[in-house]
Amino acid sequence: TILVLDFGSQYSHLITRRLREFNVYAEMLPCTQKIAELSWTPKGIILSGGPYSVYAEGAPHVDHDIFKLNVPILGICYGMQELAWINGKGVARGEKREYGPATLNVEDAECPLFKGVDHSQVWMSHHDKLHALPTGFKAVATSTNSPFAAISNEAEHIYGIQFHPEVTHTTQGKTMLKNFAVDICKATTNWTMENFIDTEIARIRKLVGPTAEVIGAVSGGVDSTVGAKIMHEAIGTRFHAIYVDNGLMRLNETETVYKTLTEGLGINLTVVDATDLFLGRLKGVTDPEKKRKIIGNTFIHVFEDEAAKIKPASGQEIEYLLQGTLYPDVIESISFKGPSQTIKTHHNVGGLLENMKLKLIEPLRELFKDEVRDLGELMGVPHDLVWRHPFPGPGLGIRVLGEVNKEQLKIAREADAIFIEEIKAHGLYKEISQALAALLPVKSVGVMGDQRTYEQVIALRAVETVDFMTADWYVFEAKFLKKVASRIVNEVDGVARVTYDITSKPPATVEWE
Ligand code: XMP
């Protein structure tokens, strides 16, 4: 394992991501981590970039015990300046900020960090720079603006680079990280989903023991399904999955989830139809935030009631709650956010835990989304489910704008099914990150045959995004949109007009509410 110490750069999590791409497992911890408190010994340490100045009062500094471990160290950007600061200071503000691409000249062809790297583009993002070499170091690469684009102390296996190898704009960044982790640190390259299944199942069995019972909510999405599958593999029928039908699901969703999870995956599943309860509570409510709160709280009530009804054959009380937390959520809670900030350690679990006095089990907490998908494929979760677009917890409740009722849901559901069906039929589903149909609470005049119509509007939305923080609308061919619009107006009662949403995020969000 490689230890990544985070100084708060927006790119820090990408370092762990890149290392995993060549099967090296890396764990990220805040830069304030005390080495004596680590329960494991890293094979190497990477100090990330960060938005601070090493010479400023209150700047974050690494525990000097990292040097006592005698493992290779790589400092990136702020991380390199930190190494320089510790070894003789030489850091000051540059005349100007350097942001963007630069050409790297490797001066020392022997440096193992740059094996197989030639004059390539690197990505710079810094204001401070080195103005002198720290004690024991030599310059191994330069760039137009930096005589010290990379420095090394070969005897101690300590390296510093001013640019960011973890971003794809550094064209050979992955090679450099691989050189560091695999050649220099000799990290084991056994991080594969095949290995993960075995070790995770063993870990779950040990944690839960021979008799304890576990409960978990499933939604039909990839994370909860893969989480449920791995729990089932580990403890069989001692894992109880609950699916709450809130009446806000997509067309045929409940039936499909039931079939896939029980017949397909063998999971012990209870389906609760709570449609009337949810719709009753949503009656007359139009404010999106109020709708979200009602749906979230009602879910907790229904889940708790259902959990109380489960009487395991073992006679044991339910002890654990499965949570589909992924690594990005963990990173969000552990990343370094500033010298004065107390670090959150607990993921928000929506109130279920406090009320139910259950212990948490999170089999996916070390995985990125694409790893969860690989794992799902390996464990036999159907391909279509593994590659499903995300669907919001409040479901169609936030896609029927304004008041939600059965009639409006039926329209939204049918329009959504046609849109997704056509996207799949045209082979576009995978390149689109998320697609949806929102039912607008406005009526518009139309004409059908000889009749004047006065019915509602469907807004289609499809986006491409990496992280859902920003998104671009997807550019369909006109004839695709033409076909979908014509099908929706002809096949869905209550719709007179279809529009396509061409707003990016920001300023618009992905959902309409
Ligand atoms: P927005 O609309 O905020 O959506 O751009 C970004 C992503 O989050 C999903 N989303 C939600 N997911 N509960 C969820 O579980 C919610 O309340 C919620 N609101 C939005 C949205 O579908 C998109 O994938």
Coordinates of C-alpha atoms and ligand atoms in Angstrom, one line a residue:
T1 CA 0.0 0.0 0.0
I2 CA 1.1 3.5 -0.9
L3 CA 0.2 6.2 1.6
V4 CA -1.0 9.5 0.0
L5 CA -1.0 12.4 2.4
D6 CA -3.4 15.0 1.4
F7 CA -2.6 18.7 1.7
G8 CA -5.9 19.7 0.2
S9 CA -5.3 19.9 -3.5
Q10 CA -8.3 19.4 -5.7
Y11 CA -6.4 16.7 -7.5
S12 CA -5.3 14.6 -4.4
H13 CA -7.9 11.8 -4.9
L14 CA -6.7 11.4 -8.5
I15 CA -3.4 10.1 -7.2
T16 CA -5.0 7.1 -5.5
R17 CA -7.2 6.6 -8.6
R18 CA -4.1 6.5 -11.0
L19 CA -2.2 4.1 -8.8
R20 CA -5.1 1.7 -8.8
E21 CA -5.1 1.7 -12.6
F22 CA -1.9 -0.3 -12.5
N23 CA -3.2 -2.5 -9.6
V24 CA -1.4 -0.7 -6.7
Y25 CA -3.6 0.0 -3.7
A26 CA -3.2 3.4 -2.2
E27 CA -4.9 4.9 0.8
M28 CA -5.3 8.7 1.3
L29 CA -5.1 10.3 4.7
P30 CA -5.0 13.9 5.7
C31 CA -1.5 15.5 5.9
T32 CA -1.9 15.8 9.7
Q33 CA -1.8 12.0 10.1
K34 CA 0.7 11.0 12.8
I35 CA 2.9 8.1 11.5
A36 CA 3.0 6.5 15.0
E37 CA -0.8 6.1 14.8
L38 CA -0.8 4.2 11.5
S39 CA -1.7 0.6 11.9
W40 CA 0.2 -0.4 8.8
T41 CA 3.5 0.4 7.2
P42 CA 3.3 2.0 3.7
K43 CA 5.7 0.9 1.0
G44 CA 6.0 4.5 -0.1
I45 CA 4.6 7.9 0.6
I46 CA 3.2 10.6 -1.7
L47 CA 2.7 14.1 -0.5
S48 CA 0.0 15.8 -2.5
G49 CA -0.4 19.4 -3.7
G50 CA -2.2 21.9 -1.7
P51 CA -3.4 25.5 -1.8
Y52 CA -1.1 26.8 1.0
S53 CA 2.4 28.3 1.2
V54 CA 4.9 26.2 3.2
Y55 CA 6.5 29.4 4.7
A56 CA 3.2 30.9 5.8
E57 CA 2.3 30.9 9.5
G58 CA -0.2 28.1 10.1
A59 CA 0.7 26.2 6.9
P60 CA 0.1 22.4 7.2
H61 CA 3.3 20.4 7.7
V62 CA 3.9 16.7 7.5
D63 CA 4.9 14.5 10.5
H64 CA 8.7 14.3 10.2
D65 CA 8.5 10.6 11.3
I66 CA 7.8 9.8 7.6
F67 CA 11.6 10.0 7.1
K68 CA 12.1 7.4 9.9
L69 CA 10.2 4.8 7.9
N70 CA 13.0 4.6 5.3
V71 CA 10.5 4.2 2.4
P72 CA 10.6 6.2 -0.8
I73 CA 8.8 9.6 -0.8
L74 CA 7.4 11.6 -3.7
G75 CA 6.4 15.2 -3.1
I76 CA 4.0 16.7 -5.7
C77 CA 3.8 20.5 -6.0
Y78 CA 3.1 21.7 -2.4
G79 CA 4.5 18.3 -1.4
M80 CA 7.8 19.0 -3.2
Q81 CA 7.9 22.5 -1.5
E82 CA 7.3 20.8 1.8
L83 CA 10.3 18.5 1.2
A84 CA 12.4 21.5 0.2
W85 CA 11.2 23.5 3.3
I86 CA 12.2 20.6 5.6
N87 CA 15.6 20.3 3.8
G88 CA 16.8 23.8 3.8
K89 CA 13.9 26.1 3.1
G90 CA 14.5 27.5 -0.5
V91 CA 10.9 28.2 -1.3
A92 CA 9.4 31.5 -2.2
R93 CA 6.7 33.1 -4.2
G94 CA 7.4 33.1 -8.0
E95 CA 7.0 36.3 -10.0
K96 CA 3.9 34.9 -11.5
R97 CA 1.5 32.1 -11.1
E98 CA 2.2 29.2 -13.4
Y99 CA -1.0 27.4 -14.5
G100 CA -1.4 25.2 -17.5
P101 CA 0.8 23.0 -19.7
A102 CA 4.6 23.2 -19.8
T103 CA 7.2 21.0 -21.5
L104 CA 9.3 18.8 -19.3
N105 CA 13.0 18.3 -20.1
V106 CA 14.5 15.3 -18.3
E107 CA 18.1 16.3 -17.5
D108 CA 19.1 13.1 -15.7
A109 CA 18.3 10.1 -17.9
E110 CA 19.3 7.8 -15.0
C111 CA 16.6 9.0 -12.7
P112 CA 14.3 6.0 -12.1
L113 CA 11.3 8.3 -11.8
F114 CA 11.5 9.2 -15.4
K115 CA 12.3 5.8 -16.9
G116 CA 10.6 5.7 -20.3
V117 CA 9.6 9.4 -20.1
D118 CA 10.8 11.8 -22.8
H119 CA 10.2 15.5 -23.4
S120 CA 6.5 15.5 -22.7
Q121 CA 3.8 17.9 -21.6
V122 CA 3.3 18.3 -17.9
W123 CA 0.5 20.2 -16.0
M124 CA 1.6 23.1 -13.7
S125 CA -0.5 24.8 -11.1
H126 CA 1.5 26.7 -8.6
H127 CA 2.5 30.2 -7.5
D128 CA 5.3 29.3 -5.0
K129 CA 8.5 27.8 -6.5
L130 CA 11.9 26.5 -5.5
H131 CA 14.6 29.1 -5.9
A132 CA 17.4 26.9 -4.6
L133 CA 18.1 23.2 -4.3
P134 CA 17.5 21.7 -0.9
T135 CA 20.4 20.0 0.9
G136 CA 21.1 16.6 -0.6
F137 CA 19.0 17.1 -3.7
K138 CA 19.9 17.6 -7.4
A139 CA 17.8 18.9 -10.3
V140 CA 16.7 16.0 -12.5
A141 CA 14.2 17.8 -14.8
T142 CA 13.6 21.3 -15.9
S143 CA 10.8 23.2 -17.7
T144 CA 10.7 26.5 -19.4
N145 CA 9.7 28.3 -16.2
S146 CA 11.3 26.0 -13.6
P147 CA 14.9 25.1 -13.3
F148 CA 13.7 22.7 -10.6
A149 CA 10.7 21.0 -12.2
A150 CA 11.9 17.8 -10.6
I151 CA 14.5 17.2 -7.9
S152 CA 15.8 14.0 -6.3
N153 CA 17.8 12.7 -3.5
E154 CA 18.7 9.2 -4.9
A155 CA 20.5 8.0 -1.8
E156 CA 17.3 8.5 0.3
H157 CA 14.9 7.7 -2.5
I158 CA 13.2 11.1 -2.1
Y159 CA 11.7 12.8 -5.1
G160 CA 10.0 16.1 -5.7
I161 CA 8.1 17.3 -8.8
Q162 CA 6.6 20.7 -9.3
F163 CA 3.9 19.6 -11.8
H164 CA 0.9 17.2 -11.3
P165 CA 1.4 13.7 -12.7
E166 CA -2.0 12.6 -11.5
V167 CA -3.9 14.8 -14.1
T168 CA -4.4 13.5 -17.6
H169 CA -2.9 16.7 -19.0
T170 CA 0.5 15.4 -17.9
T171 CA 0.8 13.0 -20.8
Q172 CA 3.3 10.6 -19.2
G173 CA 2.1 11.2 -15.6
K174 CA 0.9 7.6 -15.2
T175 CA 4.3 6.3 -16.2
M176 CA 6.0 8.4 -13.6
L177 CA 3.6 7.3 -10.9
K178 CA 4.1 3.7 -11.9
N179 CA 7.9 4.1 -11.9
F180 CA 7.6 5.5 -8.4
A181 CA 5.1 3.0 -7.0
V182 CA 6.2 -0.2 -8.7
D183 CA 9.9 0.2 -9.5
I184 CA 11.1 2.5 -6.7
C185 CA 8.7 1.5 -3.8
K186 CA 8.3 -2.1 -5.0
A187 CA 4.6 -1.9 -4.1
T188 CA 2.7 -5.1 -4.9
T189 CA 0.5 -5.0 -7.9
N190 CA -2.3 -7.2 -6.7
W191 CA -5.2 -4.7 -6.4
T192 CA -7.8 -6.4 -8.7
M193 CA -11.5 -6.9 -8.2
E194 CA -10.9 -10.7 -8.3
N195 CA -8.7 -10.4 -5.2
F196 CA -11.0 -7.8 -3.7
I197 CA -14.0 -10.3 -3.7
D198 CA -12.1 -12.9 -1.7
T199 CA -10.5 -10.5 0.8
E200 CA -13.7 -8.6 1.3
I201 CA -15.9 -11.7 1.8
A202 CA -13.3 -12.9 4.3
R203 CA -13.3 -9.5 6.1
I204 CA -17.1 -9.4 6.2
R205 CA -17.3 -13.0 7.6
K206 CA -14.8 -12.1 10.3
L207 CA -16.5 -8.9 11.2
V208 CA -20.0 -10.2 11.3
G209 CA -19.1 -13.5 13.0
P210 CA -21.0 -16.8 12.6
T211 CA -24.4 -15.8 13.8
A212 CA -25.0 -12.0 13.4
E213 CA -27.7 -10.8 11.1
V214 CA -27.4 -7.8 8.6
I215 CA -30.0 -5.7 7.0
G216 CA -29.8 -3.3 4.0
A217 CA -31.8 -1.2 1.7
V218 CA -31.7 -1.9 -2.0
S219 CA -32.8 0.6 -4.7
G220 CA -32.2 -1.2 -8.0
G221 CA -29.1 0.9 -8.5
V222 CA -25.6 -0.5 -9.1
D223 CA -24.1 0.3 -5.7
S224 CA -26.8 -1.1 -3.5
T225 CA -27.1 -4.2 -5.7
V226 CA -23.4 -5.0 -5.7
G227 CA -23.3 -4.3 -2.0
A228 CA -26.2 -6.7 -1.4
K229 CA -24.6 -9.4 -3.7
I230 CA -21.3 -9.3 -1.8
M231 CA -23.2 -9.5 1.5
H232 CA -25.2 -12.5 0.2
E233 CA -22.0 -14.2 -0.9
A234 CA -20.5 -13.7 2.5
I235 CA -23.3 -14.6 4.8
G236 CA -26.1 -16.0 2.7
T237 CA -29.6 -15.6 4.2
R238 CA -28.3 -13.8 7.2
F239 CA -28.4 -10.8 5.0
H240 CA -31.8 -9.3 4.6
A241 CA -32.5 -6.8 1.8
I242 CA -35.4 -4.4 1.8
Y243 CA -36.7 -2.6 -1.2
V244 CA -39.2 0.2 -0.5
D245 CA -41.5 0.9 -3.4
N246 CA -42.3 4.6 -2.8
G247 CA -44.5 4.8 -5.9
L248 CA -42.0 7.2 -7.4
M249 CA -40.1 4.5 -9.3
R250 CA -39.7 4.0 -13.1
L251 CA -41.8 1.8 -15.3
N252 CA -41.8 -1.8 -14.2
E253 CA -38.9 -1.1 -11.7
T254 CA -40.2 -3.0 -8.8
E255 CA -40.9 -6.2 -10.7
T256 CA -37.5 -6.0 -12.4
V257 CA -35.7 -5.4 -9.1
Y258 CA -37.5 -8.3 -7.5
K259 CA -36.8 -10.7 -10.3
T260 CA -33.1 -9.7 -10.6
L261 CA -32.3 -9.8 -7.0
T262 CA -34.2 -12.9 -6.0
E263 CA -34.3 -15.2 -9.0
G264 CA -31.1 -13.9 -10.5
L265 CA -28.8 -13.2 -7.6
G266 CA -30.5 -15.3 -4.9
I267 CA -30.7 -12.5 -2.4
N268 CA -33.1 -12.7 0.5
L269 CA -35.4 -9.7 -0.4
T270 CA -38.5 -8.1 1.0
V271 CA -40.4 -5.7 -1.2
V272 CA -42.6 -3.2 0.6
D273 CA -45.3 -1.4 -1.3
A274 CA -45.6 2.0 0.4
T275 CA -47.0 3.9 -2.5
D276 CA -50.1 5.2 -0.8
L277 CA -48.2 6.3 2.3
F278 CA -45.7 8.3 0.2
L279 CA -48.3 9.8 -2.1
G280 CA -50.5 10.6 0.8
R281 CA -47.7 12.6 2.5
L282 CA -46.8 14.3 -0.7
K283 CA -50.4 15.5 -1.4
G284 CA -50.5 19.2 -2.0
V285 CA -46.8 19.7 -1.6
T286 CA -45.0 21.6 -4.4
D287 CA -41.8 22.9 -2.8
P288 CA -38.9 20.7 -4.1
E289 CA -37.0 20.7 -0.8
K290 CA -40.1 19.8 1.2
K291 CA -40.8 17.0 -1.2
R292 CA -37.2 15.7 -0.7
K293 CA -37.6 15.8 3.1
I294 CA -40.9 14.1 3.1
I295 CA -39.6 11.3 0.8
G296 CA -36.4 10.9 2.9
N297 CA -38.2 10.8 6.2
T298 CA -40.9 8.5 5.0
F299 CA -38.3 6.1 3.7
I300 CA -36.7 5.9 7.1
H301 CA -40.0 5.2 8.8
V302 CA -41.0 2.5 6.3
F303 CA -37.6 0.9 6.4
E304 CA -37.5 0.8 10.2
D305 CA -41.0 -0.6 10.5
E306 CA -40.1 -3.3 8.0
A307 CA -36.8 -4.1 9.7
A308 CA -38.6 -4.6 13.0
K309 CA -40.8 -7.2 11.3
I310 CA -37.9 -9.4 10.2
K311 CA -37.5 -12.3 12.6
P312 CA -34.3 -14.1 11.6
A313 CA -34.3 -17.9 11.7
S314 CA -31.2 -17.7 13.9
G315 CA -33.2 -16.0 16.7
Q316 CA -30.6 -13.2 16.7
E317 CA -31.5 -9.6 16.6
I318 CA -30.3 -7.6 13.6
E319 CA -26.9 -6.1 14.4
Y320 CA -25.6 -4.5 11.2
L321 CA -26.8 -2.1 8.5
L322 CA -25.3 -2.4 5.1
Q323 CA -24.4 1.0 3.6
G324 CA -23.3 1.4 0.0
T325 CA -20.7 4.1 0.7
L326 CA -18.1 4.5 -2.0
Y327 CA -14.5 5.8 -1.8
P328 CA -15.4 9.2 -3.2
D329 CA -17.7 9.7 -0.1
V330 CA -14.9 8.6 2.2
I331 CA -12.4 10.9 0.4
E332 CA -14.8 13.7 0.9
S333 CA -15.0 13.1 4.6
I334 CA -11.2 12.6 5.2
S335 CA -9.6 15.0 2.7
F336 CA -7.7 17.9 4.3
K337 CA -9.7 21.1 4.2
G338 CA -7.5 23.5 6.1
P339 CA -5.2 23.7 9.1
S340 CA -8.0 24.8 11.5
Q341 CA -10.7 22.4 10.4
T342 CA -11.7 19.4 12.4
I343 CA -11.9 16.4 10.2
K344 CA -15.2 14.7 9.7
T345 CA -14.9 11.0 10.1
H346 CA -18.4 9.8 9.7
H347 CA -20.3 9.6 6.5
N348 CA -23.8 10.9 6.7
V349 CA -26.2 7.9 6.9
G350 CA -29.4 9.8 6.8
G351 CA -30.6 9.2 10.3
L352 CA -31.1 5.4 10.1
L353 CA -28.2 4.5 12.3
E354 CA -29.0 6.7 15.2
N355 CA -32.6 5.5 15.4
M356 CA -31.9 1.8 14.9
K357 CA -28.8 1.4 17.0
L358 CA -27.2 -0.7 14.3
K359 CA -23.5 -1.0 13.5
L360 CA -22.5 0.0 10.0
I361 CA -21.0 -2.3 7.4
E362 CA -19.6 -0.8 4.2
P363 CA -18.2 -3.3 1.8
L364 CA -17.7 -0.8 -1.0
R365 CA -16.0 1.9 0.9
E366 CA -12.6 1.4 -0.7
L367 CA -13.9 1.4 -4.3
F368 CA -14.4 4.0 -7.0
K369 CA -17.6 3.7 -9.1
D370 CA -15.9 2.0 -12.0
E371 CA -14.4 -0.6 -9.6
V372 CA -17.9 -1.3 -8.3
R373 CA -19.0 -1.8 -11.9
D374 CA -16.1 -4.3 -12.5
L375 CA -17.0 -6.0 -9.3
G376 CA -20.7 -6.3 -10.3
E377 CA -19.8 -7.8 -13.6
L378 CA -17.5 -10.3 -11.9
M379 CA -20.2 -11.3 -9.5
G380 CA -22.8 -11.9 -12.1
V381 CA -24.9 -8.8 -11.6
P382 CA -26.7 -8.3 -15.0
H383 CA -24.8 -6.0 -17.4
D384 CA -27.7 -3.6 -17.9
L385 CA -27.9 -3.0 -14.1
V386 CA -24.2 -2.6 -13.7
W387 CA -24.1 0.2 -16.4
R388 CA -27.3 1.9 -15.3
H389 CA -27.5 5.7 -15.1
P390 CA -27.8 7.1 -11.6
F391 CA -31.4 7.7 -10.4
P392 CA -32.1 10.1 -7.6
G393 CA -33.3 8.8 -4.2
P394 CA -36.6 10.9 -4.4
G395 CA -37.1 9.3 -7.8
L396 CA -39.8 10.7 -10.1
G397 CA -41.0 12.8 -7.1
I398 CA -38.5 15.4 -8.3
R399 CA -39.2 14.9 -12.0
V400 CA -42.9 15.6 -11.7
L401 CA -42.6 19.3 -11.1
G402 CA -45.0 20.7 -8.6
E403 CA -47.5 18.4 -7.0
V404 CA -47.0 14.7 -7.3
N405 CA -49.9 12.3 -7.8
K406 CA -50.6 9.0 -9.6
E407 CA -51.8 10.6 -12.8
Q408 CA -48.7 12.8 -13.2
L409 CA -46.4 10.0 -12.2
K410 CA -47.9 7.8 -15.0
I411 CA -47.1 10.5 -17.6
A412 CA -43.6 11.0 -16.4
R413 CA -43.0 7.3 -16.2
E414 CA -44.1 6.6 -19.7
A415 CA -42.2 9.5 -21.2
D416 CA -39.1 8.4 -19.4
A417 CA -39.4 4.8 -20.6
I418 CA -39.7 5.9 -24.3
F419 CA -36.7 8.2 -24.0
I420 CA -34.5 5.6 -22.4
E421 CA -35.7 2.9 -24.8
E422 CA -34.7 5.0 -27.8
I423 CA -31.4 6.0 -26.3
K424 CA -30.6 2.3 -25.8
A425 CA -31.9 1.4 -29.3
H426 CA -29.6 4.0 -30.8
G427 CA -26.6 2.6 -28.8
L428 CA -26.1 5.9 -26.9
Y429 CA -26.8 4.8 -23.4
K430 CA -23.2 4.3 -22.4
E431 CA -21.9 7.6 -23.7
I432 CA -24.6 9.5 -21.9
S433 CA -24.1 9.9 -18.2
Q434 CA -27.7 10.5 -17.2
A435 CA -30.9 11.0 -19.2
L436 CA -34.3 11.9 -17.8
A437 CA -37.8 13.3 -18.7
A438 CA -39.2 16.0 -16.5
L439 CA -43.0 16.7 -16.5
L440 CA -43.6 20.4 -16.4
P441 CA -46.6 21.8 -14.5
V442 CA -47.7 23.9 -17.5
K443 CA -50.2 23.3 -20.2
S444 CA -49.7 24.2 -23.8
V445 CA -51.9 24.3 -26.8
G446 CA -51.5 21.8 -29.6
V447 CA -53.4 20.2 -32.4
M448 CA -54.0 16.5 -33.0
G449 CA -56.1 15.5 -36.0
D450 CA -58.9 18.1 -36.2
Q451 CA -58.8 18.6 -32.5
R452 CA -57.3 21.4 -30.5
T453 CA -55.4 20.0 -27.5
Y454 CA -54.4 21.7 -24.2
E455 CA -52.0 19.4 -22.4
Q456 CA -48.7 19.3 -20.5
V457 CA -45.0 19.6 -21.6
I458 CA -42.2 17.1 -21.2
A459 CA -38.7 18.4 -21.0
L460 CA -36.0 15.9 -22.0
R461 CA -32.6 16.2 -20.5
A462 CA -29.4 14.2 -21.2
V463 CA -25.9 15.1 -19.9
E464 CA -22.3 14.0 -20.1
T465 CA -20.3 14.4 -17.0
V466 CA -17.4 12.9 -15.1
D467 CA -18.4 13.7 -11.5
F468 CA -21.9 15.3 -11.7
M469 CA -20.5 18.5 -10.3
T470 CA -20.4 20.0 -13.7
A471 CA -22.2 18.6 -16.8
D472 CA -22.6 19.3 -20.5
W473 CA -25.9 18.7 -22.3
Y474 CA -25.6 15.9 -24.8
V475 CA -25.7 16.8 -28.5
F476 CA -28.2 14.4 -30.1
E477 CA -28.8 14.2 -33.8
A478 CA -31.9 16.1 -34.8
K479 CA -33.6 13.0 -36.2
F480 CA -33.2 11.2 -32.9
L481 CA -34.9 14.0 -31.0
K482 CA -37.6 14.1 -33.7
K483 CA -38.3 10.5 -33.2
V484 CA -38.5 10.6 -29.4
A485 CA -40.7 13.7 -29.5
S486 CA -43.1 12.2 -31.9
R487 CA -43.3 8.9 -30.0
I488 CA -43.9 10.7 -26.7
V489 CA -46.7 12.9 -28.0
N490 CA -48.4 10.1 -29.8
E491 CA -48.0 7.4 -27.1
V492 CA -48.3 9.3 -23.8
D493 CA -51.7 10.6 -22.9
G494 CA -51.5 14.1 -21.4
V495 CA -48.5 15.4 -23.3
A496 CA -48.9 18.0 -26.1
R497 CA -45.3 19.2 -26.5
V498 CA -41.7 18.0 -26.0
T499 CA -38.7 20.2 -25.4
Y500 CA -35.0 19.4 -25.1
D501 CA -33.0 21.1 -22.3
I502 CA -29.8 22.7 -23.6
T503 CA -28.5 24.1 -20.4
S504 CA -25.2 23.1 -18.9
K505 CA -24.5 22.6 -15.2
P506 CA -23.7 25.1 -13.9
P507 CA -25.8 27.2 -14.0
A508 CA -28.6 24.5 -14.3
T509 CA -28.6 21.4 -12.2
V510 CA -29.1 17.9 -13.8
E511 CA -32.5 17.5 -12.2
W512 CA -35.2 20.1 -12.7
E513 CA -36.0 20.3 -9.0
Ligands
XMP1 P1 -28.2 17.8 -9.6 O1 -29.6 17.9 -10.0 O2 -27.9 18.3 -8.2 O3 -27.9 16.2 -9.6 O4 -27.3 18.4 -10.6 C1 -26.6 15.7 -9.6 C2 -26.8 14.2 -9.5 O5 -27.4 13.9 -8.2 C3 -28.7 13.2 -8.4 N1 -29.6 13.8 -7.4 C4 -30.0 13.2 -6.3 N2 -29.7 11.9 -5.8 N3 -31.0 12.4 -3.9 C5 -30.2 11.5 -4.6 O6 -30.0 10.4 -4.2 C6 -31.4 13.6 -4.3 O7 -32.1 14.3 -3.7 C7 -30.8 14.0 -5.6 N4 -30.9 15.2 -6.3 C8 -30.2 15.0 -7.4 C9 -29.1 13.6 -9.8 O8 -30.0 12.6 -10.4 C10 -27.7 13.6 -10.5 O9 -27.3 12.3 -10.8

